[in-house]
Amino acid sequence: MLGLLIRRLALGIVTILLVSVIIFAGVEILPGDACTAFLEREAQGKLLENCRSDLGLNRSATERYFDWASAAIQGDFGVSAGSKKSIATLVGDRLKNTLLLAVCAMAAGIPLALMLGIVSGLWRDKPADLVISTLTIFAMTIPEFVTATLLILVFSVWLGWVPGIVLTSANAPVSEFFPEILLPMTVLALVMIAHILRTVRSSVIETLSSDYAQMATLKGVPYWRMVFRHVLPNALLPTINVIALTIAWLLGGVVVIETVFNYPGLGRMMIDSISDRDLPVTQAIALIISSVYVCVNLLADLLSLVANPRLRTAQLQ
Amino acid sequence: MKTVLRDLLSRPSGAIGLFLVVFHLVLALVSPLIAPHDYRELSALSALQPPGADHWFGNDHLGRDTFSRTLLGGREALLVTGIATPLAVIWGGFLGIFFGLVGGRLDDVLMRVVDAFLSLPWILKMLVLIVTFGTGAGVLIPALAFFYGIPVIRVARAATHDVVARDFVEAARARGHSSMSIIWRELFPNVRDALLVEGAMRWSWMLLAFSSLSFLGFGVSPPTPDWGLMIADARGYMSFAPWGVLAPVIALSSLIIGINLTADALAKALGIDRVQKAPI
Amino acid sequence: MQSDLLEVTSRTDDSSAAVEPLLQIEDLSIGFDAKSGDTLAVLRNVNLSVHAGDAIGLVGESGSGKSTLALALMGYLKRGLRVLNGATWFDENNLFALTRQQLEPIRGGRIALIPQNSGQSLTPSQRIGVQLEEALQLHTALKPGQYQDRIVELLAQVRLPDPGKLVARYPHELSGGQQQRVAIAMALAGDPEVLLLDEPTTGLDVTTQAHILTLLREISQQSDMAMVYVSHDLGAIAQVCNQVAVMYAGEIMLQGDVKQVLREPLHPYARGLLASIPRLRSEALPQALDGRPPAPGEVSNECSFADRCVLADTACRSQRPELMSLPSGERVRCHYHHRADAIPVTVESIQGARKEVASLTPVVSLDNLGITYHRSGLLKQLLGLEDQNTPTVQAITLALQSGETLGLVGESGSGKSTILKSVAGLLPPFEGQMLWRDNERLPETIKQRSSKQLRKIQIIFQNPDESLNPRQTIGEILAQPLKLYFGLSGQELERRSIELLERVRLGSHYISRYPAQLSGGEKQRVAIARAFAAEPDLVLCDEVTSALDVSVQAAVLHLLDDLKRESKTTYIFVSHDLAVVRSLSDRVAVLYQGRLCEFGPAAAVYATPSHPYTEVLLDAVLEPDPDSKPLLMTDDVVELSPPAAGCPFQRRCPQSLGQQCNRETPPWHELDGGHFIRCHLDISKNRRGMSKLPTVELP
């Protein structure tokens, strides 16, 4: 068991290392460097040299990679090419805000997704399922910025219930984000609910038609007892990984939503940094987002190992 | 092939989905011929006019005809994604099948690289390329094809793993066929369906990415009409001219929903959907 | 719709006529709505009465509707099926008319089921104890404090070792036999009046199967619980049941006393079925039953067996026979049952013992072959750790003569298929070598082998659904070897493909069909044709008939035998079914845990099994004969890996000598003409008239 845990952890670390290499190499391969990118037409002579020595671009690529990577492990991502401020402090507040948004969406979305997924699986092809499944397709396929625009139009412009745009500054305390956070949270949650719900639904249907669910019926187990004791524990296990994937998606998909709502999160900062060609900031954000992605997936793997005795045995062999 | 199409059309989702997709494709082809107004024609006087007899969907903030722009607004997106999708499926599919067959350490390493790429948000990968190289179709097509081929590797590899374990592949290996012959004759025909459905899904994701980029101002450059860009432009005037938003929203959503419905029905028709089981 | 109701109620079976049946199926038809809009029946006008103390066997081949019937006895239908006509009566209620809530106390309480695949029928997320407790809670008046004792009692009753510990295990942690026993315990928990068994031993090893059947027979004898035993295996039914109903294409064709049905059945199908079963004591090939059963909806107003019946005439094809009650107590659905005894049921009466002359030129010899699946991990390789696992297969030395059939027998995990894969080049051995013909070395991997060597060795797999590419037409499948080895194309290719199809008794019209359009037996014929397309010298048959119904199996065995004669091919024939191996093999090798135990001419090995394991194996075989009972010489423990040293069978051997067997690898003894065993025992004590044999080297 311990060996298995260590192997999983090692795989996660290898993936994060690979990501850091890809991010670093990506910037290296692209024409120019952080300074030419940032200074654009002014990238010549003294200005360029000063910038390069500020960012330490005069050394070899491998040297710079190891410096960057080892500093990043300690939470130091260097300085921004634009403001010359520490990236760690710049990112800090934004990360907090994005996490706030994500956690709110998850807290509302995951229970709802599980519930609706179970309902639509148990009442397969009945009116409730048809309504839920149809709405799911809409929520899943319509682009987030379209959903966001429509929600703003209805709830903010026409009904005037909630603000359609976030005006709170990045370093404001959490409490000030309400109720502005409601709409962006809803958009995020909708897409998440749709993806999780679909998996839960098909997993419930598959489990309901399993031999052991049939056996439970033939053993005289009452319907709801069969659902709660025999079907759901087995149907919900595989959804752990899908939930993790969805959470990981959420951290990337949040970019568009933050821009639409002017929400001061990590995603908008990423867009800004790319627009400003502030490559050190972009690199840092990319590394943070992909590390979260890998960690969440790792956690889901470990969680399913703990929760699923059959999987544990299979993996150990 | 014929039976699959018939099965597809016999399902409501397949019939509606396929209708929407074909409708949009036909429209993209003929729209330059039937658009009633020039999409560039500016008119300060008719800016933000509500729908009327001459301008069915009203006018945008520069007075351009929203109906004509909506008709034309999907062409660029369909062109770019229409080329990038098959490219992504072909290279991702081939690599996935190949590594699924070969397996071993090389396969382990490849999967780590795939994981690493997937852990980066798509928008970051696309934006970095666009900011560096520009936004033309010449950049977008290879970029989309590359990044969206990576998840295809995973799907193709998983589908191949299911097939490789079967005896007919063992039988072909025992007869002494070459790897290429096994990929082409034994594996590909059995992975093809999964790739087809995956391709449809990738197409819808690419359209989503393309229009999101346009919406954010990194995609199609004005004055070329594009739904994402139109939505972004009209958003500011949403409170008093909501028709400007609704027209491209409906157009874009109906296309993407159409593709997804088709993909769903296709998966069921081809028997890939695991929920779908025969009665006995 | 026809009804056999009258016959049932006026039944004159003296043992049960006076008593009301416990459970009664009345004119039951079940079907499903096909895509075409038609309603197709999978059960047609079935009548069946179950009385207390009955043990009824429902026998039939796949698609005969026997499992649907078993579930219908509990008022249960699989998704998509519906009742077209009739009822299941229990306690004056039609089970199909009751609500789920009304059925709950009956199911698992008064009527209990032992399912086909217990591994998949036990809830994977629940511990064994919890699942048994649930049955007690639902169906007994016990107080929660008494559950634990009762569970231990039940587990002990089904002979599971260490019940106290077992309750904390999850289903996947048990072996197939143990899972089956848990399912039996669960069915017994509610103290049912009727016990339904749906193929309870299918997929288990012969020794495990014999143990479970013995247990079931004891249970049925100890109580007056009624049993309905569904199986495709007449051998299993013979062990447990006192009545048999033979099902075919959704109908009961024949029902009667087990002795009558298994010895002199009055229905042509039942006779054909009996003749198609290979027997352990017979060298002859079983009799094939040509054709295939009709699909649902294919027959309506005719006898469903008419197409395959030697007695059939126009009456059979125009009028569906009723299920008639005979004075003897049997019920039979045949117009000409009085003439059925003209059809032979035993194989000896059809053809004499096979005579096989094998030439003495070797085709392939295996020399001290050792194969392992374990690949030591990267970490272990780096640390230079020794692999602790014992190899899957070890010390296999065999020589095959041209034109002979070598049978490889053993239970699951005995390494028989592994050896075939090595010979085919799919799994390189880690030690030993293979020689082709006259001492030409046969390279280990496919890549190293010459095209000619590859062509000369062909393999046929167990399941044609797996071994034929579903996306290729039969023509494309056959073209693969023809193109690869002979470079054929165009008309020549097609001519040769059709020729091959005809050789395996399939018409040329099959060439454009896909495997999904063929029946199981037809698919396996295509797989055989593909192997023979290469004009091989050696054909490796890996359980080639195990996925087939018994009547189809006989036809495939005949085909294999004919092809061998025509082409002078050599076979290695792997099977877990000792009777099948017997019918086809010249020589037999018995494997346990990847090591050879006994080797010799088939006649000698079967007549005088000398290795304790061979004896155990042969004694556990079930014959379709109510008087033969399997002998249980040893426990049915499933060993996961061979012991590190000594005899592979040491842990289960009923005659183990202790230390010697556990430490020393036993030597080979030659008993007589080419009959070898590998055992420490003094054979002279085991077998009459044999003196102590000298240790020999296997040739």
CSV table of C-alpha atoms in Angstrom, one decimal, chain C residues 369-669:
chain,number,residue,atom,x,y,z
C,369,LEU,CA,11.0,-24.8,-21.4
C,370,GLY,CA,10.5,-22.2,-18.7
C,371,ILE,CA,8.1,-19.2,-19.0
C,372,THR,CA,7.3,-16.4,-16.7
C,373,TYR,CA,4.8,-13.5,-16.8
C,374,HIS,CA,6.6,-11.6,-14.1
C,375,ARG,CA,8.6,-8.7,-15.4
C,376,SER,CA,10.8,-7.3,-12.6
C,377,GLY,CA,10.0,-3.6,-12.1
C,378,LEU,CA,12.4,-0.8,-13.0
C,379,LEU,CA,13.1,-0.1,-9.3
C,380,LYS,CA,14.0,-3.7,-8.7
C,381,GLN,CA,16.2,-3.8,-11.7
C,382,LEU,CA,18.0,-0.7,-10.6
C,383,LEU,CA,18.5,-2.1,-7.1
C,384,GLY,CA,19.6,-5.4,-8.5
C,385,LEU,CA,17.1,-7.4,-6.6
C,386,GLU,CA,16.4,-11.0,-7.5
C,387,ASP,CA,13.0,-11.8,-8.8
C,388,GLN,CA,11.3,-13.9,-6.0
C,389,ASN,CA,8.5,-15.2,-8.1
C,390,THR,CA,8.5,-18.8,-9.2
C,391,PRO,CA,8.1,-19.1,-13.0
C,392,THR,CA,4.6,-19.7,-14.3
C,393,VAL,CA,5.7,-22.7,-16.4
C,394,GLN,CA,8.9,-24.7,-15.8
C,395,ALA,CA,10.7,-27.8,-17.1
C,396,ILE,CA,8.5,-28.6,-20.0
C,397,THR,CA,10.1,-31.2,-22.2
C,398,LEU,CA,7.9,-32.7,-24.9
C,399,ALA,CA,8.4,-34.0,-28.4
C,400,LEU,CA,5.6,-34.0,-31.0
C,401,GLN,CA,5.5,-36.6,-33.7
C,402,SER,CA,4.2,-35.7,-37.1
C,403,GLY,CA,0.5,-36.4,-37.5
C,404,GLU,CA,-0.3,-36.9,-33.8
C,405,THR,CA,-2.6,-34.9,-31.5
C,406,LEU,CA,-1.1,-34.1,-28.2
C,407,GLY,CA,-3.7,-33.1,-25.5
C,408,LEU,CA,-2.7,-30.7,-22.8
C,409,VAL,CA,-5.0,-30.8,-19.8
C,410,GLY,CA,-5.1,-29.0,-16.5
C,411,GLU,CA,-7.2,-26.7,-14.5
C,412,SER,CA,-7.2,-22.9,-14.9
C,413,GLY,CA,-3.7,-21.5,-14.1
C,414,SER,CA,-2.0,-24.7,-15.1
C,415,GLY,CA,-0.1,-22.9,-17.8
C,416,LYS,CA,-1.5,-24.9,-20.8
C,417,SER,CA,-2.3,-21.8,-22.8
C,418,THR,CA,1.0,-20.2,-21.8
C,419,ILE,CA,2.9,-23.1,-23.4
C,420,LEU,CA,1.0,-22.7,-26.6
C,421,LYS,CA,1.7,-19.0,-26.7
C,422,SER,CA,5.4,-19.7,-26.4
C,423,VAL,CA,5.4,-22.2,-29.2
C,424,ALA,CA,3.6,-19.6,-31.3
C,425,GLY,CA,6.3,-17.1,-30.5
C,426,LEU,CA,3.9,-14.8,-28.7
C,427,LEU,CA,5.6,-15.2,-25.3
C,428,PRO,CA,9.3,-15.9,-25.3
C,429,PRO,CA,10.5,-18.4,-22.7
C,430,PHE,CA,13.2,-17.4,-20.3
C,431,GLU,CA,14.9,-20.7,-20.4
C,432,GLY,CA,15.0,-23.9,-22.5
C,433,GLN,CA,14.7,-24.1,-26.2
C,434,MET,CA,12.4,-25.2,-29.0
C,435,LEU,CA,13.5,-27.3,-32.0
C,436,TRP,CA,11.7,-27.5,-35.3
C,437,ARG,CA,11.8,-30.7,-37.4
C,438,ASP,CA,15.3,-32.1,-37.6
C,439,ASN,CA,17.1,-30.1,-34.9
C,440,GLU,CA,16.5,-26.7,-36.6
C,441,ARG,CA,16.4,-24.2,-33.8
C,442,LEU,CA,13.0,-22.5,-33.5
C,443,PRO,CA,13.7,-18.9,-32.5
C,444,GLU,CA,11.9,-17.6,-29.5
C,445,THR,CA,10.2,-14.4,-30.9
C,446,ILE,CA,8.1,-13.9,-34.0
C,447,LYS,CA,10.6,-11.3,-35.3
C,448,GLN,CA,13.4,-13.9,-35.3
C,449,ARG,CA,11.4,-16.6,-37.0
C,450,SER,CA,11.5,-17.1,-40.8
C,451,SER,CA,8.4,-16.6,-42.8
C,452,LYS,CA,8.2,-20.3,-43.4
C,453,GLN,CA,8.5,-21.2,-39.7
C,454,LEU,CA,5.7,-18.7,-39.0
C,455,ARG,CA,3.5,-20.2,-41.7
C,456,LYS,CA,4.1,-23.8,-40.5
C,457,ILE,CA,2.8,-23.0,-37.0
C,458,GLN,CA,-0.7,-21.7,-36.7
C,459,ILE,CA,-2.8,-21.0,-33.6
C,460,ILE,CA,-6.6,-21.2,-33.1
C,461,PHE,CA,-8.0,-19.4,-30.1
C,462,GLN,CA,-10.8,-20.2,-27.7
C,463,ASN,CA,-13.4,-17.6,-28.5
C,464,PRO,CA,-14.0,-16.8,-32.1
C,465,ASP,CA,-15.7,-13.6,-31.1
C,466,GLU,CA,-12.3,-12.4,-29.9
C,467,SER,CA,-10.1,-14.0,-32.5
C,468,LEU,CA,-12.0,-12.7,-35.6
C,469,ASN,CA,-11.8,-9.0,-36.3
C,470,PRO,CA,-15.4,-7.8,-36.2
C,471,ARG,CA,-14.7,-5.2,-38.8
C,472,GLN,CA,-13.5,-7.5,-41.5
C,473,THR,CA,-15.6,-9.7,-43.8
C,474,ILE,CA,-14.9,-13.4,-43.8
C,475,GLY,CA,-13.2,-12.9,-47.1
C,476,GLU,CA,-10.9,-10.3,-45.7
C,477,ILE,CA,-10.1,-12.5,-42.7
C,478,LEU,CA,-9.1,-15.5,-44.9
C,479,ALA,CA,-7.2,-13.2,-47.3
C,480,GLN,CA,-4.7,-12.2,-44.5
C,481,PRO,CA,-2.7,-15.5,-44.4
C,482,LEU,CA,-3.2,-16.1,-48.1
C,483,LYS,CA,-1.7,-12.7,-49.0
C,484,LEU,CA,1.0,-12.8,-46.4
C,485,TYR,CA,2.3,-16.3,-47.1
C,486,PHE,CA,1.4,-17.0,-50.7
C,487,GLY,CA,1.1,-13.5,-52.1
C,488,LEU,CA,-2.3,-14.4,-53.7
C,489,SER,CA,-4.6,-11.7,-55.1
C,490,GLY,CA,-7.5,-11.3,-57.3
C,491,GLN,CA,-9.4,-14.3,-58.6
C,492,GLU,CA,-6.8,-16.7,-57.3
C,493,LEU,CA,-7.3,-15.3,-53.8
C,494,GLU,CA,-11.1,-15.6,-54.1
C,495,ARG,CA,-10.9,-19.1,-55.5
C,496,ARG,CA,-8.7,-20.3,-52.6
C,497,SER,CA,-10.9,-18.5,-50.0
C,498,ILE,CA,-14.0,-20.3,-51.3
C,499,GLU,CA,-12.1,-23.6,-51.3
C,500,LEU,CA,-11.1,-23.0,-47.7
C,501,LEU,CA,-14.7,-22.2,-46.7
C,502,GLU,CA,-15.9,-25.4,-48.4
C,503,ARG,CA,-13.2,-27.4,-46.5
C,504,VAL,CA,-14.7,-26.2,-43.2
C,505,ARG,CA,-18.3,-27.0,-44.6
C,506,LEU,CA,-19.3,-23.4,-45.1
C,507,GLY,CA,-20.7,-22.1,-48.4
C,508,SER,CA,-19.0,-19.6,-50.6
C,509,HIS,CA,-21.8,-17.1,-49.8
C,510,TYR,CA,-20.1,-16.6,-46.4
C,511,ILE,CA,-17.3,-14.7,-48.0
C,512,SER,CA,-18.9,-11.3,-47.9
C,513,ARG,CA,-20.4,-11.7,-44.4
C,514,TYR,CA,-19.2,-10.2,-41.2
C,515,PRO,CA,-18.5,-12.3,-38.1
C,516,ALA,CA,-21.4,-10.8,-36.2
C,517,GLN,CA,-23.7,-12.4,-38.8
C,518,LEU,CA,-22.4,-15.9,-38.0
C,519,SER,CA,-23.3,-18.3,-35.2
C,520,GLY,CA,-20.6,-19.3,-32.7
C,521,GLY,CA,-19.9,-22.6,-34.4
C,522,GLU,CA,-19.6,-21.0,-37.9
C,523,LYS,CA,-17.3,-18.4,-36.5
C,524,GLN,CA,-15.0,-21.0,-35.1
C,525,ARG,CA,-15.0,-22.8,-38.5
C,526,VAL,CA,-13.8,-19.5,-40.1
C,527,ALA,CA,-11.0,-19.3,-37.5
C,528,ILE,CA,-10.1,-22.9,-38.3
C,529,ALA,CA,-10.1,-22.1,-42.1
C,530,ARG,CA,-7.9,-19.2,-41.4
C,531,ALA,CA,-5.3,-21.4,-39.7
C,532,PHE,CA,-5.5,-24.0,-42.4
C,533,ALA,CA,-5.1,-21.3,-45.1
C,534,ALA,CA,-1.4,-21.2,-44.2
C,535,GLU,CA,-1.1,-24.9,-44.9
C,536,PRO,CA,0.5,-25.5,-41.5
C,537,ASP,CA,2.4,-28.5,-40.1
C,538,LEU,CA,1.5,-27.7,-36.5
C,539,VAL,CA,-1.8,-26.3,-35.3
C,540,LEU,CA,-2.1,-25.0,-31.8
C,541,CYS,CA,-5.7,-25.4,-30.5
C,542,ASP,CA,-6.3,-23.3,-27.4
C,543,GLU,CA,-9.6,-24.4,-25.8
C,544,VAL,CA,-11.1,-24.2,-29.3
C,545,THR,CA,-14.5,-25.7,-28.3
C,546,SER,CA,-14.9,-24.3,-24.8
C,547,ALA,CA,-17.0,-21.3,-25.9
C,548,LEU,CA,-19.3,-23.5,-28.0
C,549,ASP,CA,-22.5,-25.3,-27.1
C,550,VAL,CA,-22.0,-29.1,-26.7
C,551,SER,CA,-23.8,-30.0,-30.0
C,552,VAL,CA,-21.8,-27.5,-31.9
C,553,GLN,CA,-18.6,-28.6,-30.2
C,554,ALA,CA,-19.0,-32.2,-31.5
C,555,ALA,CA,-19.2,-30.9,-35.1
C,556,VAL,CA,-16.1,-28.8,-34.6
C,557,LEU,CA,-14.2,-31.8,-33.2
C,558,HIS,CA,-15.2,-33.8,-36.2
C,559,LEU,CA,-14.0,-31.0,-38.5
C,560,LEU,CA,-10.7,-30.8,-36.7
C,561,ASP,CA,-10.2,-34.5,-37.0
C,562,ASP,CA,-11.1,-34.6,-40.7
C,563,LEU,CA,-8.8,-31.7,-41.5
C,564,LYS,CA,-5.9,-33.4,-39.7
C,565,ARG,CA,-6.4,-36.6,-41.6
C,566,GLU,CA,-6.6,-34.7,-44.9
C,567,SER,CA,-3.6,-32.5,-44.3
C,568,LYS,CA,-1.4,-34.7,-42.1
C,569,THR,CA,-1.3,-31.9,-39.6
C,570,THR,CA,-0.1,-32.2,-36.0
C,571,TYR,CA,-2.1,-30.7,-33.2
C,572,ILE,CA,-1.5,-29.5,-29.7
C,573,PHE,CA,-4.9,-29.5,-28.2
C,574,VAL,CA,-5.4,-27.6,-25.0
C,575,SER,CA,-8.5,-28.0,-23.0
C,576,HIS,CA,-9.8,-28.1,-19.4
C,577,ASP,CA,-12.4,-30.7,-20.5
C,578,LEU,CA,-10.9,-34.1,-20.0
C,579,ALA,CA,-13.5,-35.9,-22.1
C,580,VAL,CA,-13.0,-33.6,-25.1
C,581,VAL,CA,-9.2,-34.2,-24.9
C,582,ARG,CA,-9.9,-37.9,-24.7
C,583,SER,CA,-11.9,-37.9,-27.9
C,584,LEU,CA,-9.3,-36.3,-30.0
C,585,SER,CA,-5.8,-37.0,-28.6
C,586,ASP,CA,-3.3,-39.6,-29.3
C,587,ARG,CA,-1.1,-38.7,-26.4
C,588,VAL,CA,-1.9,-36.6,-23.3
C,589,ALA,CA,0.1,-34.4,-21.0
C,590,VAL,CA,-1.3,-33.4,-17.6
C,591,LEU,CA,-0.2,-30.1,-16.2
C,592,TYR,CA,-0.4,-28.7,-12.7
C,593,GLN,CA,0.8,-25.2,-11.9
C,594,GLY,CA,2.9,-25.1,-15.0
C,595,ARG,CA,4.7,-28.4,-14.4
C,596,LEU,CA,4.2,-31.7,-16.1
C,597,CYS,CA,2.7,-34.4,-13.9
C,598,GLU,CA,1.9,-37.2,-16.3
C,599,PHE,CA,2.5,-37.9,-19.9
C,600,GLY,CA,1.6,-40.8,-22.2
C,601,PRO,CA,-0.7,-42.4,-24.7
C,602,ALA,CA,-4.2,-41.2,-24.1
C,603,ALA,CA,-5.6,-44.7,-23.7
C,604,ALA,CA,-3.0,-45.5,-21.0
C,605,VAL,CA,-3.3,-42.3,-19.1
C,606,TYR,CA,-7.1,-42.4,-19.0
C,607,ALA,CA,-7.3,-46.2,-18.2
C,608,THR,CA,-4.6,-46.2,-15.5
C,609,PRO,CA,-4.1,-42.6,-14.2
C,610,SER,CA,-1.0,-42.9,-12.1
C,611,HIS,CA,-0.1,-39.5,-10.8
C,612,PRO,CA,-2.3,-38.5,-7.8
C,613,TYR,CA,-3.3,-35.3,-9.6
C,614,THR,CA,-4.4,-37.0,-12.7
C,615,GLU,CA,-6.5,-39.3,-10.5
C,616,VAL,CA,-8.1,-36.4,-8.7
C,617,LEU,CA,-8.8,-34.7,-11.9
C,618,LEU,CA,-10.4,-37.7,-13.6
C,619,ASP,CA,-12.4,-38.6,-10.5
C,620,ALA,CA,-13.9,-35.1,-10.4
C,621,VAL,CA,-15.2,-35.3,-14.0
C,622,LEU,CA,-19.0,-35.3,-14.2
C,623,GLU,CA,-20.6,-37.8,-16.6
C,624,PRO,CA,-24.1,-37.3,-17.8
C,625,ASP,CA,-25.1,-40.4,-15.8
C,626,PRO,CA,-27.2,-40.3,-12.7
C,627,ASP,CA,-25.3,-43.3,-11.2
C,628,SER,CA,-21.8,-41.9,-11.5
C,629,LYS,CA,-20.8,-39.7,-8.7
C,630,PRO,CA,-17.5,-37.7,-8.6
C,631,LEU,CA,-15.0,-38.7,-6.0
C,632,LEU,CA,-13.6,-35.9,-3.9
C,633,MET,CA,-10.0,-36.9,-3.3
C,634,THR,CA,-8.7,-33.5,-2.3
C,635,ASP,CA,-9.9,-30.0,-1.3
C,636,ASP,CA,-10.7,-27.5,-4.0
C,637,VAL,CA,-8.2,-24.8,-2.9
C,638,VAL,CA,-7.2,-22.6,-5.8
C,639,GLU,CA,-3.4,-22.1,-5.7
C,640,LEU,CA,-2.2,-18.8,-7.0
C,641,SER,CA,1.4,-19.7,-7.6
C,642,PRO,CA,3.4,-22.9,-7.7
C,643,PRO,CA,5.5,-23.8,-4.6
C,644,ALA,CA,9.1,-22.7,-4.7
C,645,ALA,CA,10.5,-26.3,-4.5
C,646,GLY,CA,9.4,-29.9,-4.7
C,647,CYS,CA,6.4,-31.3,-6.3
C,648,PRO,CA,3.9,-28.7,-7.6
C,649,PHE,CA,1.0,-30.7,-6.2
C,650,GLN,CA,2.4,-31.1,-2.7
C,651,ARG,CA,-0.1,-28.8,-1.0
C,652,ARG,CA,-3.2,-30.6,-2.2
C,653,CYS,CA,-1.9,-34.2,-2.8
C,654,PRO,CA,-4.0,-36.8,-0.9
C,655,GLN,CA,-1.0,-39.1,-0.8
C,656,SER,CA,1.8,-36.7,0.0
C,657,LEU,CA,4.9,-38.1,1.6
C,658,GLY,CA,5.6,-34.9,3.4
C,659,GLN,CA,9.1,-33.6,3.5
C,660,GLN,CA,10.3,-35.5,0.4
C,661,CYS,CA,7.5,-34.1,-1.7
C,662,ASN,CA,7.9,-30.6,-0.4
C,663,ARG,CA,11.6,-30.3,-1.0
C,664,GLU,CA,12.7,-32.6,-3.8
C,665,THR,CA,11.5,-32.2,-7.4
C,666,PRO,CA,10.1,-35.6,-8.2
C,667,PRO,CA,11.9,-37.7,-10.8
C,668,TRP,CA,10.3,-39.1,-14.0
C,669,HIS,CA,9.2,-42.7,-14.0
